[in-house]
GROMACS .gro file of C-alpha atoms in nm:
model
  478
    1MET     CA    1   3.234   2.198   1.853
    2THR     CA    2   3.440   2.020   1.591
    3GLN     CA    3   3.798   2.200   1.460
    4PRO     CA    4   3.777   2.338   1.140
    5ILE     CA    5   3.824   2.169   0.837
    6LEU     CA    6   3.972   2.338   0.544
    7ILE     CA    7   3.931   2.143   0.207
    8ASP     CA    8   4.170   2.310   0.019
    9ASN     CA    9   4.201   2.400  -0.403
   10ALA     CA   10   3.974   2.150  -0.487
   11LEU     CA   11   3.683   2.199  -0.812
   12ILE     CA   12   3.455   2.346  -0.648
   13CYS     CA   13   3.036   2.268  -0.815
   14THR     CA   14   2.858   2.588  -0.830
   15ASP     CA   15   2.437   2.619  -1.002
   16ARG     CA   16   2.619   2.598  -1.360
   17THR     CA   17   3.001   2.524  -1.345
   18THR     CA   18   3.312   2.406  -1.172
   19SER     CA   19   3.543   2.674  -1.027
   20PRO     CA   20   3.869   2.595  -0.819
   21GLY     CA   21   3.831   2.731  -0.495
   22SER     CA   22   3.878   2.652  -0.095
   23VAL     CA   23   3.585   2.532   0.149
   24LEU     CA   24   3.613   2.627   0.536
   25VAL     CA   25   3.427   2.352   0.748
   26ARG     CA   26   3.330   2.451   1.149
   27ASP     CA   27   3.039   2.341   1.382
   28GLY     CA   28   2.892   2.074   1.082
   29ALA     CA   29   2.882   2.395   0.825
   30ILE     CA   30   3.092   2.552   0.582
   31ALA     CA   31   3.233   2.867   0.769
   32ALA     CA   32   3.343   2.990   0.379
   33VAL     CA   33   3.440   2.955   0.070
   34ALA     CA   34   3.726   3.129  -0.048
   35TRP     CA   35   3.783   3.113  -0.509
   36PHE     CA   36   4.139   3.336  -0.490
   37ALA     CA   37   4.444   3.246  -0.381
   38GLU     CA   38   4.561   3.535  -0.131
   39ASP     CA   39   4.167   3.409   0.017
   40ARG     CA   40   4.185   3.095  -0.004
   41ALA     CA   41   4.540   3.107   0.172
   42ALA     CA   42   4.363   3.315   0.482
   43LEU     CA   43   4.145   3.031   0.502
   44ARG     CA   44   4.432   2.782   0.586
   45GLN     CA   45   4.556   2.956   0.910
   46HIS     CA   46   4.205   2.901   1.080
   47ALA     CA   47   4.195   2.520   0.964
   48ALA     CA   48   4.301   2.280   1.246
   49GLU     CA   49   4.298   2.019   0.942
   50ILE     CA   50   4.375   2.082   0.545
   51VAL     CA   51   4.261   1.830   0.316
   52PRO     CA   52   4.437   1.882  -0.039
   53ALA     CA   53   4.180   1.829  -0.297
   54ALA     CA   54   4.334   1.939  -0.634
   55GLY     CA   55   4.196   1.686  -0.903
   56ARG     CA   56   3.891   1.635  -0.727
   57TRP     CA   57   3.551   1.791  -0.757
   58LEU     CA   58   3.363   1.899  -0.451
   59MET     CA   59   3.015   1.909  -0.443
   60PRO     CA   60   2.713   1.905  -0.192
   61GLY     CA   61   2.649   1.568  -0.132
   62LEU     CA   62   2.311   1.371  -0.310
   63ILE     CA   63   2.027   1.316  -0.225
   64ASP     CA   64   1.745   1.042  -0.222
   65ALA     CA   65   1.457   1.160  -0.274
   66HIS     CA   66   1.260   0.834  -0.256
   67SER     CA   67   1.406   0.468  -0.140
   68HIS     CA   68   1.234   0.168   0.066
   69GLY     CA   69   1.475   0.135   0.285
   70TYR     CA   70   1.415  -0.271   0.406
   71SER     CA   71   1.486  -0.326   0.056
   72ALA     CA   72   1.840  -0.339   0.068
   73LEU     CA   73   1.818  -0.710   0.165
   74LEU     CA   74   1.603  -0.852  -0.151
   75ARG     CA   75   1.836  -0.791  -0.392
   76GLY     CA   76   1.765  -1.075  -0.641
   77THR     CA   77   1.449  -1.112  -0.619
   78GLU     CA   78   1.165  -1.082  -0.808
   79ASN     CA   79   1.188  -0.806  -1.035
   80SER     CA   80   1.046  -0.864  -1.379
   81LEU     CA   81   0.648  -0.785  -1.374
   82PRO     CA   82   0.453  -0.490  -1.301
   83LEU     CA   83   0.416  -0.294  -0.991
   84GLU     CA   84   0.055  -0.446  -0.905
   85THR     CA   85   0.208  -0.784  -0.928
   86TRP     CA   86   0.532  -0.758  -0.786
   87ALA     CA   87   0.378  -0.581  -0.505
   88LEU     CA   88   0.257  -0.897  -0.395
   89TYR     CA   89   0.640  -1.048  -0.366
   90THR     CA   90   0.805  -0.753  -0.175
   91THR     CA   91   0.515  -0.762   0.084
   92LEU     CA   92   0.565  -1.118   0.116
   93TYR     CA   93   0.904  -1.098   0.161
   94GLY     CA   94   0.867  -0.837   0.390
   95ARG     CA   95   0.638  -0.976   0.679
   96ALA     CA   96   0.894  -1.231   0.662
   97TYR     CA   97   1.131  -0.875   0.831
   98ASP     CA   98   1.201  -0.860   1.213
   99GLY     CA   99   1.384  -0.614   1.383
  100GLU     CA  100   1.704  -0.748   1.290
  101ALA     CA  101   1.708  -0.798   0.939
  102LEU     CA  102   1.513  -0.434   0.914
  103HIS     CA  103   1.865  -0.288   1.096
  104THR     CA  104   2.067  -0.444   0.866
  105ALA     CA  105   1.907  -0.384   0.584
  106ILE     CA  106   1.861  -0.008   0.650
  107LEU     CA  107   2.307  -0.026   0.735
  108LEU     CA  108   2.326  -0.260   0.407
  109GLY     CA  109   2.218   0.068   0.225
  110ALA     CA  110   2.334   0.354   0.422
  111ALA     CA  111   2.726   0.204   0.283
  112GLU     CA  112   2.562   0.176  -0.079
  113ARG     CA  113   2.497   0.564  -0.085
  114ILE     CA  114   2.787   0.723   0.110
  115ARG     CA  115   3.038   0.502  -0.117
  116GLY     CA  116   2.821   0.640  -0.401
  117GLY     CA  117   2.809   1.014  -0.280
  118ILE     CA  118   2.485   1.045  -0.166
  119THR     CA  119   2.451   1.190   0.223
  120GLY     CA  120   2.092   1.188   0.252
  121THR     CA  121   1.824   0.959   0.213
  122LEU     CA  122   1.391   0.932   0.230
  123ASP     CA  123   1.347   0.578   0.369
  124HIS     CA  124   0.959   0.543   0.285
  125SER     CA  125   0.877   0.285   0.524
  126PRO     CA  126   0.576   0.022   0.545
  127MET     CA  127   0.740  -0.130   0.862
  128MET     CA  128   0.565   0.128   1.130
  129HIS     CA  129   0.567  -0.215   1.383
  130LEU     CA  130   0.950  -0.123   1.370
  131GLY     CA  131   1.006   0.248   1.344
  132SER     CA  132   1.189   0.239   1.635
  133VAL     CA  133   1.432   0.026   1.517
  134ALA     CA  134   1.383   0.226   1.169
  135ILE     CA  135   1.481   0.548   1.385
  136ALA     CA  136   1.784   0.349   1.526
  137ALA     CA  137   1.988   0.249   1.224
  138HIS     CA  138   1.923   0.542   1.067
  139GLU     CA  139   2.086   0.770   1.350
  140GLN     CA  140   2.348   0.444   1.331
  141SER     CA  141   2.434   0.529   0.965
  142GLY     CA  142   2.544   0.912   0.942
  143LEU     CA  143   2.345   0.990   0.702
  144ARG     CA  144   2.099   1.258   0.672
  145VAL     CA  145   1.751   1.077   0.679
  146ALA     CA  146   1.405   1.198   0.627
  147TYR     CA  147   1.197   0.786   0.811
  148ALA     CA  148   0.864   0.852   0.698
  149PRO     CA  149   0.657   0.552   0.782
  150PHE     CA  150   0.341   0.434   0.638
  151LEU     CA  151  -0.007   0.496   0.691
  152HIS     CA  152  -0.285   0.330   0.484
  153ASP     CA  153  -0.554   0.133   0.520
  154MET     CA  154  -0.740   0.090   0.173
  155SER     CA  155  -0.571  -0.195  -0.102
  156ASP     CA  156  -0.565  -0.089  -0.449
  157TYR     CA  157  -0.694  -0.478  -0.567
  158ASP     CA  158  -0.964  -0.385  -0.395
  159LEU     CA  159  -1.008  -0.041  -0.557
  160LEU     CA  160  -0.957  -0.163  -0.890
  161GLY     CA  161  -1.239  -0.467  -0.769
  162ILE     CA  162  -0.950  -0.769  -0.787
  163ARG     CA  163  -0.977  -0.995  -0.540
  164LEU     CA  164  -0.728  -1.186  -0.433
  165PRO     CA  165  -0.719  -1.538  -0.408
  166PRO     CA  166  -0.823  -1.686  -0.016
  167ALA     CA  167  -0.514  -1.924  -0.011
  168LEU     CA  168  -0.267  -1.566  -0.155
  169ALA     CA  169  -0.475  -1.374   0.105
  170ALA     CA  170  -0.383  -1.574   0.390
  171ILE     CA  171  -0.046  -1.523   0.327
  172ILE     CA  172   0.015  -1.168   0.233
  173GLY     CA  173  -0.296  -1.014   0.469
  174GLY     CA  174  -0.368  -0.678   0.375
  175PRO     CA  175  -0.394  -0.350   0.479
  176PRO     CA  176  -0.525  -0.315   0.856
  177PRO     CA  177  -0.842  -0.132   0.946
  178LEU     CA  178  -0.711   0.268   1.041
  179ALA     CA  179  -0.631   0.241   1.449
  180ALA     CA  180  -0.595   0.606   1.460
  181ASP     CA  181  -0.525   0.613   1.812
  182SER     CA  182  -0.250   0.376   1.816
  183TYR     CA  183  -0.084   0.528   1.525
  184SER     CA  184  -0.116   0.893   1.619
  185ARG     CA  185   0.082   0.718   1.918
  186SER     CA  186   0.326   0.548   1.786
  187PHE     CA  187   0.410   0.827   1.573
  188ALA     CA  188   0.442   1.095   1.821
  189ALA     CA  189   0.702   0.883   1.946
  190PHE     CA  190   0.869   0.806   1.609
  191VAL     CA  191   0.883   1.210   1.609
  192GLN     CA  192   1.012   1.265   1.957
  193ALA     CA  193   1.297   0.969   1.950
  194ALA     CA  194   1.382   1.150   1.607
  195ARG     CA  195   1.397   1.498   1.754
  196ALA     CA  196   1.582   1.405   2.072
  197GLY     CA  197   1.845   1.264   1.813
  198SER     CA  198   2.164   1.416   1.632
  199GLY     CA  199   1.945   1.656   1.432
  200ARG     CA  200   1.974   1.417   1.103
  201VAL     CA  201   1.757   1.203   1.155
  202GLN     CA  202   1.413   1.374   1.059
  203VAL     CA  203   1.047   1.194   1.143
  204GLN     CA  204   0.790   1.290   0.803
  205LEU     CA  205   0.441   1.129   0.759
  206GLY     CA  206   0.427   0.869   0.498
  207PRO     CA  207   0.098   0.815   0.363
  208ASN     CA  208   0.146   0.518   0.097
  209ALA     CA  209  -0.120   0.672  -0.143
  210PRO     CA  210  -0.376   0.885  -0.104
  211GLN     CA  211  -0.583   0.645  -0.287
  212ARG     CA  212  -0.465   0.402  -0.027
  213CYS     CA  213  -0.625   0.577   0.278
  214SER     CA  214  -0.980   0.640   0.347
  215LEU     CA  215  -1.117   0.977   0.448
  216ALA     CA  216  -1.099   0.889   0.785
  217ALA     CA  217  -0.720   0.834   0.683
  218TRP     CA  218  -0.680   1.139   0.508
  219ALA     CA  219  -0.809   1.346   0.821
  220LEU     CA  220  -0.560   1.172   1.053
  221TRP     CA  221  -0.296   1.310   0.792
  222ARG     CA  222  -0.434   1.631   0.816
  223THR     CA  223  -0.399   1.620   1.207
  224LEU     CA  224  -0.052   1.458   1.229
  225ARG     CA  225   0.085   1.670   0.981
  226ASP     CA  226  -0.033   1.971   1.169
  227ARG     CA  227   0.029   1.857   1.502
  228HIS     CA  228   0.348   1.795   1.487
  229ASP     CA  229   0.464   2.043   1.216
  230VAL     CA  230   0.630   1.754   1.009
  231ALA     CA  231   0.678   1.728   0.573
  232VAL     CA  232   0.429   1.430   0.409
  233HIS     CA  233   0.560   1.195   0.171
  234THR     CA  234   0.334   1.004  -0.033
  235HIS     CA  235   0.324   0.775  -0.352
  236LEU     CA  236   0.097   0.904  -0.627
  237LEU     CA  237  -0.005   0.820  -0.980
  238GLU     CA  238   0.226   0.533  -1.073
  239THR     CA  239   0.072   0.355  -1.332
  240ARG     CA  240  -0.165   0.304  -1.552
  241GLU     CA  241  -0.364   0.117  -1.286
  242GLN     CA  242  -0.372   0.361  -1.089
  243GLU     CA  243  -0.407   0.593  -1.352
  244SER     CA  244  -0.733   0.437  -1.399
  245LEU     CA  245  -0.881   0.539  -1.071
  246ASN     CA  246  -0.864   0.889  -1.101
  247ARG     CA  247  -1.196   0.916  -1.212
  248ARG     CA  248  -1.362   0.803  -0.893
  249TRP     CA  249  -1.269   1.146  -0.809
  250PRO     CA  250  -1.451   1.422  -1.002
  251GLY     CA  251  -1.199   1.647  -1.176
  252GLY     CA  252  -0.922   1.368  -1.027
  253LEU     CA  253  -0.698   1.248  -0.756
  254VAL     CA  254  -0.531   1.578  -0.732
  255ALA     CA  255  -0.759   1.813  -0.760
  256GLU     CA  256  -0.969   1.630  -0.453
  257MET     CA  257  -0.633   1.649  -0.226
  258ALA     CA  258  -0.653   1.982  -0.318
  259ARG     CA  259  -1.011   2.042  -0.231
  260ALA     CA  260  -0.930   1.874   0.143
  261GLY     CA  261  -0.616   2.076   0.198
  262MET     CA  262  -0.395   1.784   0.167
  263LEU     CA  263  -0.180   1.959  -0.048
  264GLU     CA  264  -0.052   2.169   0.224
  265GLY     CA  265   0.255   2.121   0.467
  266ARG     CA  266   0.561   2.013   0.238
  267LEU     CA  267   0.464   1.740   0.042
  268THR     CA  268   0.679   1.503  -0.194
  269CYS     CA  269   0.513   1.311  -0.410
  270ALA     CA  270   0.685   0.988  -0.581
  271HIS     CA  271   0.648   0.972  -0.942
  272GLY     CA  272   0.356   1.131  -1.054
  273ILE     CA  273   0.458   0.991  -1.387
  274TRP     CA  274   0.029   0.949  -1.541
  275LEU     CA  275  -0.026   1.340  -1.344
  276THR     CA  276  -0.219   1.537  -1.630
  277ASP     CA  277  -0.064   1.854  -1.797
  278ALA     CA  278  -0.325   2.023  -1.578
  279GLU     CA  279  -0.217   1.837  -1.249
  280ARG     CA  280   0.130   1.939  -1.258
  281THR     CA  281  -0.012   2.255  -1.216
  282VAL     CA  282  -0.167   2.188  -0.914
  283LEU     CA  283   0.124   2.037  -0.777
  284ALA     CA  284   0.370   2.321  -0.897
  285ILE     CA  285   0.096   2.627  -0.763
  286HIS     CA  286   0.077   2.402  -0.421
  287ASP     CA  287   0.445   2.408  -0.411
  288VAL     CA  288   0.475   2.049  -0.416
  289THR     CA  289   0.790   1.816  -0.545
  290VAL     CA  290   0.771   1.491  -0.668
  291SER     CA  291   1.052   1.243  -0.689
  292HIS     CA  292   1.122   1.147  -1.000
  293ASN     CA  293   1.277   0.746  -1.025
  294PRO     CA  294   1.337   0.694  -1.370
  295ALA     CA  295   1.507   0.376  -1.311
  296SER     CA  296   1.248   0.212  -1.109
  297ASN     CA  297   1.013   0.346  -1.335
  298LEU     CA  298   1.135   0.146  -1.634
  299MET     CA  299   1.220  -0.178  -1.455
  300LEU     CA  300   0.876  -0.196  -1.328
  301GLY     CA  301   0.788  -0.103  -1.671
  302SER     CA  302   0.545   0.214  -1.515
  303GLY     CA  303   0.651   0.480  -1.752
  304VAL     CA  304   0.823   0.780  -1.770
  305MET     CA  305   0.757   1.063  -1.605
  306PRO     CA  306   0.762   1.372  -1.924
  307LEU     CA  307   1.083   1.558  -1.737
  308ARG     CA  308   1.008   1.871  -1.899
  309SER     CA  309   0.613   1.864  -1.850
  310CYS     CA  310   0.722   1.889  -1.520
  311THR     CA  311   0.942   2.208  -1.547
  312ALA     CA  312   0.751   2.339  -1.790
  313CYS     CA  313   0.505   2.435  -1.528
  314GLY     CA  314   0.729   2.535  -1.232
  315LEU     CA  315   0.719   2.206  -1.101
  316ARG     CA  316   0.975   2.128  -0.799
  317LEU     CA  317   1.143   1.800  -0.878
  318ALA     CA  318   1.406   1.576  -0.665
  319LEU     CA  319   1.556   1.228  -0.789
  320GLY     CA  320   1.529   0.871  -0.595
  321THR     CA  321   1.651   0.544  -0.618
  322ASP     CA  322   1.357   0.320  -0.522
  323SER     CA  323   1.380  -0.034  -0.391
  324ALA     CA  324   1.681  -0.246  -0.481
  325ASN     CA  325   1.428  -0.494  -0.608
  326THR     CA  326   1.335  -0.268  -0.852
  327GLY     CA  327   1.538   0.027  -0.931
  328GLY     CA  328   1.830  -0.184  -0.837
  329ARG     CA  329   2.154   0.021  -0.707
  330HIS     CA  330   2.192   0.334  -0.432
  331ASP     CA  331   2.308   0.510  -0.700
  332LEU     CA  332   2.243   0.876  -0.793
  333PHE     CA  333   2.509   0.906  -1.091
  334GLY     CA  334   2.356   0.666  -1.291
  335VAL     CA  335   2.012   0.785  -1.228
  336MET     CA  336   2.095   1.162  -1.330
  337ARG     CA  337   2.219   1.033  -1.640
  338LEU     CA  338   1.886   0.851  -1.667
  339ALA     CA  339   1.697   1.148  -1.583
  340MET     CA  340   1.889   1.356  -1.843
  341MET     CA  341   1.906   1.092  -2.135
  342LEU     CA  342   1.529   1.006  -2.094
  343PRO     CA  343   1.332   1.366  -2.249
  344ARG     CA  344   1.585   1.277  -2.559
  345VAL     CA  345   1.317   1.052  -2.706
  346GLN     CA  346   1.040   1.274  -2.592
  347SER     CA  347   1.184   1.586  -2.682
  348PRO     CA  348   1.319   1.846  -2.934
  349VAL     CA  349   1.651   1.889  -2.919
  350ARG     CA  350   1.617   2.184  -2.812
  351GLU     CA  351   1.450   2.113  -2.491
  352TRP     CA  352   1.666   1.835  -2.406
  353PRO     CA  353   1.786   1.895  -1.982
  354ARG     CA  354   2.141   2.006  -1.940
  355ALA     CA  355   2.405   1.878  -1.687
  356ALA     CA  356   2.334   2.115  -1.423
  357GLU     CA  357   1.950   2.100  -1.450
  358ILE     CA  358   1.960   1.714  -1.322
  359PHE     CA  359   2.200   1.759  -1.107
  360ALA     CA  360   2.031   2.076  -0.941
  361LEU     CA  361   1.745   1.772  -0.934
  362ALA     CA  362   1.961   1.475  -0.737
  363THR     CA  363   2.095   1.820  -0.503
  364GLN     CA  364   1.853   2.140  -0.421
  365GLY     CA  365   1.591   1.929  -0.494
  366GLY     CA  366   1.659   1.647  -0.270
  367ALA     CA  367   1.721   1.913  -0.021
  368ALA     CA  368   1.328   2.015  -0.041
  369ALA     CA  369   1.193   1.665   0.002
  370LEU     CA  370   1.371   1.638   0.301
  371GLY     CA  371   1.214   1.933   0.457
  372LEU     CA  372   1.575   2.143   0.427
  373ARG     CA  373   1.517   2.387   0.121
  374ASP     CA  374   1.802   2.612   0.150
  375ARG     CA  375   2.003   2.468   0.428
  376VAL     CA  376   2.205   2.225   0.190
  377GLY     CA  377   2.209   2.132  -0.163
  378ARG     CA  378   2.459   2.409  -0.231
  379ILE     CA  379   2.812   2.488  -0.142
  380ALA     CA  380   2.793   2.812  -0.030
  381LYS     CA  381   2.811   2.990   0.358
  382GLY     CA  382   2.548   2.897   0.598
  383GLN     CA  383   2.479   2.574   0.428
  384LEU     CA  384   2.523   2.214   0.686
  385ALA     CA  385   2.869   2.067   0.478
  386ASP     CA  386   2.753   1.769   0.323
  387LEU     CA  387   2.978   1.780   0.105
  388VAL     CA  388   3.180   1.519  -0.118
  389LEU     CA  389   3.519   1.466  -0.315
  390VAL     CA  390   3.504   1.340  -0.607
  391ARG     CA  391   3.789   1.229  -0.813
  392ALA     CA  392   3.829   1.419  -1.176
  393GLU     CA  393   4.124   1.230  -1.258
  394ASP     CA  394   4.053   0.863  -1.248
  395PRO     CA  395   4.024   0.699  -1.603
  396GLY     CA  396   3.665   0.704  -1.659
  397THR     CA  397   3.626   1.090  -1.544
  398ILE     CA  398   3.988   1.259  -1.685
  399ALA     CA  399   3.854   1.535  -1.943
  400GLY     CA  400   4.022   1.808  -2.070
  401GLU     CA  401   3.787   2.045  -1.886
  402PRO     CA  402   3.662   1.905  -1.598
  403SER     CA  403   3.297   2.045  -1.592
  404LEU     CA  404   3.007   2.033  -1.404
  405ASP     CA  405   2.931   1.846  -1.783
  406SER     CA  406   3.185   1.570  -1.768
  407LEU     CA  407   3.107   1.455  -1.387
  408VAL     CA  408   2.758   1.382  -1.482
  409GLN     CA  409   2.812   1.210  -1.757
  410HIS     CA  410   3.112   0.972  -1.644
  411ALA     CA  411   3.133   1.021  -1.274
  412GLY     CA  412   2.994   0.730  -1.066
  413PRO     CA  413   3.018   0.565  -0.682
  414GLU     CA  414   3.398   0.437  -0.827
  415ASN     CA  415   3.490   0.763  -0.850
  416VAL     CA  416   3.424   0.885  -0.497
  417ASP     CA  417   3.714   0.982  -0.230
  418ALA     CA  418   3.571   1.136   0.083
  419VAL     CA  419   3.192   1.206   0.205
  420MET     CA  420   3.130   1.445   0.521
  421VAL     CA  421   2.823   1.487   0.646
  422GLY     CA  422   2.731   1.780   0.916
  423GLY     CA  423   3.105   1.802   0.862
  424ASN     CA  424   3.215   1.454   0.983
  425TRP     CA  425   3.355   1.226   0.800
  426VAL     CA  426   3.133   0.939   0.687
  427PHE     CA  427   3.356   0.762   0.417
  428ARG     CA  428   3.787   0.831   0.385
  429ASP     CA  429   4.062   0.665   0.250
  430GLY     CA  430   3.799   0.401   0.145
  431ARG     CA  431   3.667   0.300   0.462
  432ILE     CA  432   3.317   0.336   0.598
  433LEU     CA  433   3.358   0.518   0.903
  434ALA     CA  434   3.025   0.584   1.095
  435PHE     CA  435   2.929   0.263   1.118
  436ASP     CA  436   3.161  -0.146   1.117
  437GLU     CA  437   3.072  -0.197   0.720
  438ASP     CA  438   3.249  -0.534   0.681
  439ALA     CA  439   3.045  -0.657   1.039
  440VAL     CA  440   2.713  -0.549   0.789
  441ARG     CA  441   2.806  -0.676   0.469
  442GLN     CA  442   2.815  -1.072   0.719
  443ASP     CA  443   2.511  -1.045   0.911
  444ALA     CA  444   2.361  -0.892   0.549
  445ALA     CA  445   2.416  -1.210   0.373
  446ARG     CA  446   2.286  -1.420   0.647
  447ILE     CA  447   1.977  -1.285   0.722
  448ALA     CA  448   1.909  -1.248   0.360
  449ARG     CA  449   1.954  -1.611   0.326
  450GLN     CA  450   1.754  -1.636   0.649
  451LEU     CA  451   1.404  -1.424   0.453
  452GLN     CA  452   1.494  -1.663   0.170
  453ALA     CA  453   1.398  -1.987   0.398
  454ARG     CA  454   1.137  -1.803   0.553
  455VAL     CA  455   0.906  -1.729   0.283
  456ALA     CA  456   1.045  -2.026   0.011
  457ARG     CA  457   0.727  -2.204   0.100
  458LYS     CA  458   0.445  -1.903  -0.012
  459LEU     CA  459   0.637  -1.877  -0.321
  460PRO     CA  460   0.445  -2.155  -0.472
  461ILE     CA  461   0.109  -1.966  -0.384
  462LEU     CA  462   0.150  -1.669  -0.542
  463ALA     CA  463   0.320  -1.797  -0.842
  464SER     CA  464   0.031  -2.018  -0.962
  465ALA     CA  465  -0.155  -1.719  -0.871
  466LEU     CA  466  -0.062  -1.438  -1.062
  467PRO     CA  467  -0.196  -1.581  -1.399
  468GLU     CA  468  -0.526  -1.497  -1.307
  469ILE     CA  469  -0.438  -1.156  -1.129
  470ALA     CA  470  -0.249  -0.986  -1.408
  471ALA     CA  471  -0.533  -1.092  -1.672
  472ARG     CA  472  -0.718  -0.902  -1.486
  473LEU     CA  473  -0.527  -0.615  -1.410
  474ASP     CA  474  -0.546  -0.638  -1.807
  475ARG     CA  475  -0.918  -0.588  -1.833
  476VAL     CA  476  -0.922  -0.297  -1.622
  477CYS     CA  477  -0.662  -0.115  -1.763
  478ALA     CA  478  -0.887  -0.183  -2.136
   0.00000   0.00000   0.00000
């Protein structure tokens, strides 16, 4: 049981606008929301702590609906290549990680997210063997997290008919053969560990991508999803090269997933840039959420997801930052602005998304991706108290009317004043309260240098192989 906290006289962000009001938080949830002066005065009688919030927006926490937690230590590494060649670099670095590196990366990313008003994230993780480390780090972070360890036993390079040179294959490796019993035992242990924890961390099934899973892996996907009653998160049709594989299945990959029962069970798909209108409609009918990652999509040259085509068919969307070594900063304020601006070069003015619509993707859409629809993402009685105070009177945010429009258009991590997850402050007075941020930063600098040293001798092997691999990819697309 926690003492009741009243966040008093804030500019509360609703679905469409902002209005002055007060919010009472008790036992990790929103106990009451008051709009009128007399009702706000009455709430003060029930609060053990009153937080004056005049001149601040109070918004539901932003939710990063697609990310890779390990990547926070890879800033400054290769990010000037398309996905299919860039992936060779991130795989090489990833194989150099140990438990200390992953733990530190997750907390480093958590610090950045908390300071940026992000209260929840979905970590799609390729490091199944370090799953216990990841869950412990996410528990320590103070954030609300869905941890989704990879499942795959096939490679896009093999599917595209591209054989990696032996010297490169030796250092990059590939997905191991499916060991269903071993994976099942590990996954069950992760689910049990998360469910025995704080309640903030949950486990989802994380197939890398449907085409990277054999029929046996698809069967394991369905089995574990249903056995453990978990949500599923995967990549889907991110690049033109992946779209070229669509003809392998009658009617395309999405149609095959529907036939095989893969679109059931709270599925979230990242990217979805190269979906057809018909495929978007199928996903919408099956209540699938697509995580839109505009910064990463642009950085990798993957394409621009047609946002209006998605919303026109009723497809639910969320927003993600993806990897630190592709999308850049884990900054959902910046991602919201990109998501709002990109349709302006695709659609007529009457179809441009408004700030309220984009804000809903970063909050309510993200809640659906975490499997917490109707539990987080809005400020209302009964919602979990994942809340963020943002200064509306900073030099970069002052407006004649501090509205939802001005919040989305102008606010950033530098304006975040305080962050609460489940009724607990995790950031206040300029300090991360959930863990020792200074120690994490010191460890991160040291470990990042170690990772660079571990791969230094292998980078020339990779660089020498890239021209031929890139040429073959170009031929595949042509």
